[in-house]
CSV table of C-alpha atoms and ligand atoms in Angstrom, one decimal:
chain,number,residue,atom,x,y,z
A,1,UNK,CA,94.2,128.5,94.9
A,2,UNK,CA,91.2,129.2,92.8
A,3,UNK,CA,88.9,132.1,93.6
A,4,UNK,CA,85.5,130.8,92.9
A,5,UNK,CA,83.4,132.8,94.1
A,6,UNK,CA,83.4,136.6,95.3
A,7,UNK,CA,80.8,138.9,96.8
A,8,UNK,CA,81.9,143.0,97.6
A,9,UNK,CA,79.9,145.2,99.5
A,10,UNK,CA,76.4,143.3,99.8
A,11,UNK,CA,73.9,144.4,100.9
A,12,UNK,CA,70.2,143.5,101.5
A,13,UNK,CA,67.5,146.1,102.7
A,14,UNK,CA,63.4,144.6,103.2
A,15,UNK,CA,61.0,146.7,102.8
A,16,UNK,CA,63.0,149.6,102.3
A,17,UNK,CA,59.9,151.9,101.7
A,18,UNK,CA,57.8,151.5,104.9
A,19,UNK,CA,60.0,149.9,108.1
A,20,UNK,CA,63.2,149.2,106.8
A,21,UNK,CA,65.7,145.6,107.3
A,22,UNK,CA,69.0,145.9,107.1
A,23,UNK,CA,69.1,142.1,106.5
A,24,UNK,CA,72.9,142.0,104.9
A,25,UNK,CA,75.0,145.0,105.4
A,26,UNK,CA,78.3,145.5,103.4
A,27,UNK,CA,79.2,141.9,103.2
A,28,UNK,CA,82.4,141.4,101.1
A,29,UNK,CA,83.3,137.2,100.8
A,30,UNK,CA,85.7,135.1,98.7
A,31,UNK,CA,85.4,131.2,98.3
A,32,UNK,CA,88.3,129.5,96.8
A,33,UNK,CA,88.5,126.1,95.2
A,34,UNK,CA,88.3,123.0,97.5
A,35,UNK,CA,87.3,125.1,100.8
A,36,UNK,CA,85.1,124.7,103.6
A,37,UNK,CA,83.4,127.8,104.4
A,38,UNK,CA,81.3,127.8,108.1
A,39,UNK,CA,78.9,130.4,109.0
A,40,UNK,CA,77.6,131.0,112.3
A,41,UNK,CA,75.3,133.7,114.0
A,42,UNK,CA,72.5,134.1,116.4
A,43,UNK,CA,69.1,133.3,114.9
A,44,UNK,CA,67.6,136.6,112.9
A,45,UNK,CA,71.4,137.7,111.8
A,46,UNK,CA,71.0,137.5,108.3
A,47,UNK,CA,72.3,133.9,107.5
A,48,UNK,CA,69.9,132.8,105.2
A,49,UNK,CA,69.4,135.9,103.3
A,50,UNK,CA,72.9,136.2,102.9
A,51,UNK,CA,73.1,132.7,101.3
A,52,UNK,CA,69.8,133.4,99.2
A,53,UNK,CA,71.6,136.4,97.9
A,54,UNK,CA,74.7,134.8,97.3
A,55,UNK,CA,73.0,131.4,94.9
A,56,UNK,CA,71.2,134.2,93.4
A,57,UNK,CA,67.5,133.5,94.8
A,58,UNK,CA,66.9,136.8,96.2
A,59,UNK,CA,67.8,140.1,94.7
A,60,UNK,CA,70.3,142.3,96.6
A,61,UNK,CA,69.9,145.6,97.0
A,62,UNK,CA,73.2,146.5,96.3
A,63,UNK,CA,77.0,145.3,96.2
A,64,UNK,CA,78.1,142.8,93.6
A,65,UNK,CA,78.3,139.0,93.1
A,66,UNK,CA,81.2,137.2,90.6
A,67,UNK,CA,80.7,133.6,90.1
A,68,UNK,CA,83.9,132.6,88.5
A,69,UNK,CA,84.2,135.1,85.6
A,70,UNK,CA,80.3,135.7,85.7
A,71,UNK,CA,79.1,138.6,87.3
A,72,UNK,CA,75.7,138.7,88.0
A,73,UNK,CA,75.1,142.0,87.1
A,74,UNK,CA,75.4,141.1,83.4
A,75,UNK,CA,73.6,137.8,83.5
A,76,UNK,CA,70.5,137.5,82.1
A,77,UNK,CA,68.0,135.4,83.9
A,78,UNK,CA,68.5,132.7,82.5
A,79,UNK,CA,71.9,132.5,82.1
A,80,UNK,CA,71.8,132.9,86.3
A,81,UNK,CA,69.3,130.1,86.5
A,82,UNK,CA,71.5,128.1,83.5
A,83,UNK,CA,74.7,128.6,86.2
A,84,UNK,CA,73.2,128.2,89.1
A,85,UNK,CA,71.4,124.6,87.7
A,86,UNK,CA,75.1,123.6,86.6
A,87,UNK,CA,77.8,125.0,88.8
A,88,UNK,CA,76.0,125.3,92.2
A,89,UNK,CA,73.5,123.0,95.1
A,90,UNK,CA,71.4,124.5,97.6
A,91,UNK,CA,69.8,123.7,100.9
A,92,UNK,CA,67.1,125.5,101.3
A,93,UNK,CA,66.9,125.5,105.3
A,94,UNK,CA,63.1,123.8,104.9
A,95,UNK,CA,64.5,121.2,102.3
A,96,UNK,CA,61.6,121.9,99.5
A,97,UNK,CA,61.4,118.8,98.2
A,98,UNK,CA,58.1,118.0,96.0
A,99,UNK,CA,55.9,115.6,97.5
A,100,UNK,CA,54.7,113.9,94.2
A,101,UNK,CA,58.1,112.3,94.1
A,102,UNK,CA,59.9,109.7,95.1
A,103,UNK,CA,63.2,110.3,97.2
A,104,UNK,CA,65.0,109.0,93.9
A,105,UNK,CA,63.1,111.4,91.8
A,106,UNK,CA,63.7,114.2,93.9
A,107,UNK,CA,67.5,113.9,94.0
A,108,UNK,CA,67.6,113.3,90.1
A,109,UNK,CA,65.4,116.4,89.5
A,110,UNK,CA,68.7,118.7,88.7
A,111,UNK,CA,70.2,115.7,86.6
A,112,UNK,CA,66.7,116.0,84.2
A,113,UNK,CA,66.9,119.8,84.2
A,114,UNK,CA,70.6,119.3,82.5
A,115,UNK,CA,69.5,117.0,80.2
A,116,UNK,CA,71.3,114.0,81.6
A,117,UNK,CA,70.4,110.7,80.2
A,118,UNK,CA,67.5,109.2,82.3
A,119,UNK,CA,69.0,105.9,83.2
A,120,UNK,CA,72.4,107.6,84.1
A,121,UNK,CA,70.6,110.6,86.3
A,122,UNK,CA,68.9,107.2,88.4
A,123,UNK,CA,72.0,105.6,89.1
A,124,UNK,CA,73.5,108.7,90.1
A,125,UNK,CA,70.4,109.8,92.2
A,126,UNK,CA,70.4,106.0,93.7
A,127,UNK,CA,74.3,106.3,94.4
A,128,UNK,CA,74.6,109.5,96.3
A,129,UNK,CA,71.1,108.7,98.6
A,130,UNK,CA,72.9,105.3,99.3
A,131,UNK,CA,76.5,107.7,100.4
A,132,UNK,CA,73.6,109.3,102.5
A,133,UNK,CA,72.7,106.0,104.5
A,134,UNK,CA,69.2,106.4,102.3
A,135,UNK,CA,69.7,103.5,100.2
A,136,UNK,CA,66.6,101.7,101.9
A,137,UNK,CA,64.4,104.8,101.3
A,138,UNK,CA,64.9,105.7,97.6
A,139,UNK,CA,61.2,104.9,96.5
A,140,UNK,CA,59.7,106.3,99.7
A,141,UNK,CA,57.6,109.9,99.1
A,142,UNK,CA,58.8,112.6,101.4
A,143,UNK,CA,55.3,112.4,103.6
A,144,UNK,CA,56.7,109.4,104.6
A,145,UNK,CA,60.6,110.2,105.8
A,146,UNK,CA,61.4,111.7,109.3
A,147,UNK,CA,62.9,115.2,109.0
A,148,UNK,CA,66.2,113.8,109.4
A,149,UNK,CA,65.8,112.1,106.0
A,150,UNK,CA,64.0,114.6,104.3
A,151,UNK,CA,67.1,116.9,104.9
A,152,UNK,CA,69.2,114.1,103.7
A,153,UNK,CA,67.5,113.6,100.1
A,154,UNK,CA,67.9,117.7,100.0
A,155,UNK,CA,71.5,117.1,100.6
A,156,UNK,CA,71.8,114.6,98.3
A,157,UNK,CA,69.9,116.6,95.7
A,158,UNK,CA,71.9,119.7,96.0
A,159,UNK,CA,75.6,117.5,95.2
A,160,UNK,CA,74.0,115.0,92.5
A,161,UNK,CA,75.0,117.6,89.7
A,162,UNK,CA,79.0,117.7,91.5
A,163,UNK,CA,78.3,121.5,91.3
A,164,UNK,CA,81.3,123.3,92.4
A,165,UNK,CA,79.8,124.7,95.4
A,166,UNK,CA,77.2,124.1,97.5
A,167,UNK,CA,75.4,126.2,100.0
A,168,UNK,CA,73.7,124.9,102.7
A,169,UNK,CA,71.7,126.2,105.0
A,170,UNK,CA,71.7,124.6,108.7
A,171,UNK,CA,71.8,121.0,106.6
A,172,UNK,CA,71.7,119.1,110.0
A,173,UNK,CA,69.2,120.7,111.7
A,174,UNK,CA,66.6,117.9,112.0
A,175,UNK,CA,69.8,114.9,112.4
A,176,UNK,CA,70.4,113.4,115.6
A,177,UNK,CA,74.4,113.7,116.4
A,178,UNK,CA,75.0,110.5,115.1
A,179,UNK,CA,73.5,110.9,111.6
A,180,UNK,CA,74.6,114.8,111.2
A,181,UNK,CA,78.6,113.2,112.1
A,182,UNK,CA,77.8,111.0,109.2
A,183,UNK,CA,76.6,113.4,106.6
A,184,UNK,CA,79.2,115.8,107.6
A,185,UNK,CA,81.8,113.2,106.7
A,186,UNK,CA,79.8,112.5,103.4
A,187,UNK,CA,80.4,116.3,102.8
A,188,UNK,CA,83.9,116.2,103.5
A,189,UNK,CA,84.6,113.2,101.5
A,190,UNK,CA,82.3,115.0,98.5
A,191,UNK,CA,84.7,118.0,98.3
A,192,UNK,CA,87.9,116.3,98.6
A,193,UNK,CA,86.6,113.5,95.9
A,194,UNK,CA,85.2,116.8,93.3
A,195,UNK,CA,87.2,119.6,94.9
A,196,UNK,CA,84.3,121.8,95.3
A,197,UNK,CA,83.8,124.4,98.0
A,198,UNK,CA,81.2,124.7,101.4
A,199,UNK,CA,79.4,127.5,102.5
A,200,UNK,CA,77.5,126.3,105.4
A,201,UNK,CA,75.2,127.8,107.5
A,202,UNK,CA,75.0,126.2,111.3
A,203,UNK,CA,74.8,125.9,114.7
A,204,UNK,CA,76.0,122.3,114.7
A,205,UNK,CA,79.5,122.6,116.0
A,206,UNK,CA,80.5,119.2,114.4
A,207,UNK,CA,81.5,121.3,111.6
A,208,UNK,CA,83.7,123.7,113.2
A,209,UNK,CA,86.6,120.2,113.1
A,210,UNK,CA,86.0,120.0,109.0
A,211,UNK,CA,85.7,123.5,108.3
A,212,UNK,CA,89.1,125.8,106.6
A,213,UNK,CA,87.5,129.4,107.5
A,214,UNK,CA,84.7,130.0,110.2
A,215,UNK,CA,83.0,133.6,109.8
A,216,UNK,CA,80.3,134.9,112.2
A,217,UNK,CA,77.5,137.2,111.6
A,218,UNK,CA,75.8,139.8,113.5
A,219,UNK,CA,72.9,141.9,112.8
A,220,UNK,CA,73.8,141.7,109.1
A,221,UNK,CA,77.7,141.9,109.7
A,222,UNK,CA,80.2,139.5,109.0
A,223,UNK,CA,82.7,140.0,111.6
B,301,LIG,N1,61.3,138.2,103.1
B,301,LIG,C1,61.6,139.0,104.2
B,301,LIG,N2,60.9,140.2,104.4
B,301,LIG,C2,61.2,141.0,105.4
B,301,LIG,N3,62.2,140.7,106.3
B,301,LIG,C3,62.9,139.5,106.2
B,301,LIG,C4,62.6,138.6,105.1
B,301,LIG,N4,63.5,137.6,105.2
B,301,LIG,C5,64.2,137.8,106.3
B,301,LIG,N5,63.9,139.0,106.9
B,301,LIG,C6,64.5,139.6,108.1
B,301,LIG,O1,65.9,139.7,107.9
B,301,LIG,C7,66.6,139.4,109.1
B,301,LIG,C8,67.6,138.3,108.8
B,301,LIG,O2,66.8,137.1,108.6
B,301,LIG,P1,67.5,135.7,108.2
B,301,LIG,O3,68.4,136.0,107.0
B,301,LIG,O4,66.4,134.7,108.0
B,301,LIG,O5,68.4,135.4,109.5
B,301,LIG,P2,69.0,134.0,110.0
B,301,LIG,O6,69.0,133.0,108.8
B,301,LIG,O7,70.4,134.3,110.5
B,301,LIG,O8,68.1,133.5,111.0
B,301,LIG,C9,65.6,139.1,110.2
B,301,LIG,O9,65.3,140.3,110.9
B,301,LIG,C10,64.3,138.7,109.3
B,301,LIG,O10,63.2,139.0,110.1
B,302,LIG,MG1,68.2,131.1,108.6
């Protein structure tokens, strides 16, 4: 199988000058082609700054991070962002979506930042909101979705490019059992149908039946 993805020795100190974090300790992670990776750990383990380190939003303090080939030591900043636009989604665990937008717009905001052709990057917005059960809501402004469709259009948003992985952070959080079962199916079906790989951080334990690899984290440690 295809490495895609490869973390050694990571590590993520806050505030190391006054009352030091040890956020991320010595984390070393592969991610191969086609694989779902679930992450689990008490609240305050390090989760979410692992996976901010990991897509390249925060800056570790030390270790080092190979996308493919690319290691991020020798990327410029751009050519991070220029990788990170192409190759990977996020879900940020507060979704971030802009409020000026429509749920379309939203979803079709990483299609317009790669250049694709407008009336392509709406279909392709309007199609995977409507694999998302959001087919009714596509002109609808995030002040008025519930948090369970918010968190949708940020999922839809972070696989609209078919990056080849995507890292979410607890993506079903604000989904009644129902609705997360559904979107976790949408998942599945997205990675077998563009075989890209899962990294996803929860406590919903619907995803322990899809997942290939479960890891667990305490106090900074993958164990
Ligand atoms: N920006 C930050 N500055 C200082 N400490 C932080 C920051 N972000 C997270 N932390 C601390 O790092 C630890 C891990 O947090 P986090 O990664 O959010 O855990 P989890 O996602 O598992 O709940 C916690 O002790 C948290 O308070
Ligand atoms: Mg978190």
């Amino acid at each position: 199988m295809n490495k895609v993805f490869a973390a050694e020795q990571l590590s993520k100190t806050f505030d190391p000058d006054t009352s030091p974090i040890h956020a991320v300790k010595d984390v070393s992670l592969e991610i191969f082609e086609n694989e779902i990776i679930v992450l689990t750990g008490r609240s305050g383990s390090g989760k979410s700054t692992l996976l901010h380190l990991l897509a390249g939003l925060e800056k570790k303090t030390s270790g080092s991070i190979f996308f493919k080939e690319n290691d991020y030591d020798k990327l410029k900043p751009n050519e991070l962002t220029c990788l990170r636009r192409t190759e990977m989604g996020f879900v940020y665990q507060f979704h971030y979506l802009l409020n000026e937008l429509s749920a379309q717009e939203n979803v079709s905001l990483p299609l317009k930042l790669n250049n694709v052709n407008h009336d392509r990057a709406i279909l392709a917005s309007i199609e995977i909101l409507d694999s998302l059960g959001l087919g009714h809501r596509i002109d609808h402004k995030p002040s008025e979705l519930s948090g369970g469709e918010k968190q949708r259009v940020a999922i839809a948003r972070s696989l609209v490019h078919s990056p080849s992985l995507v890292i979410l952070d607890e993506p079903t959080g604000d989904l009644d059992t129902q609705t997360s079962l559904e979107v976790i199916n949408s998942l599945k079906k997205f990675v077998s149908d563009k075989k890209s790989s899962l990294l996803i951080a929860t406590h919903d334990d619907n995803f322990q039946k899809i997942a290939d690899r479960k890891l667990m984290m305490d106090s900074g440690i993958i164990e």
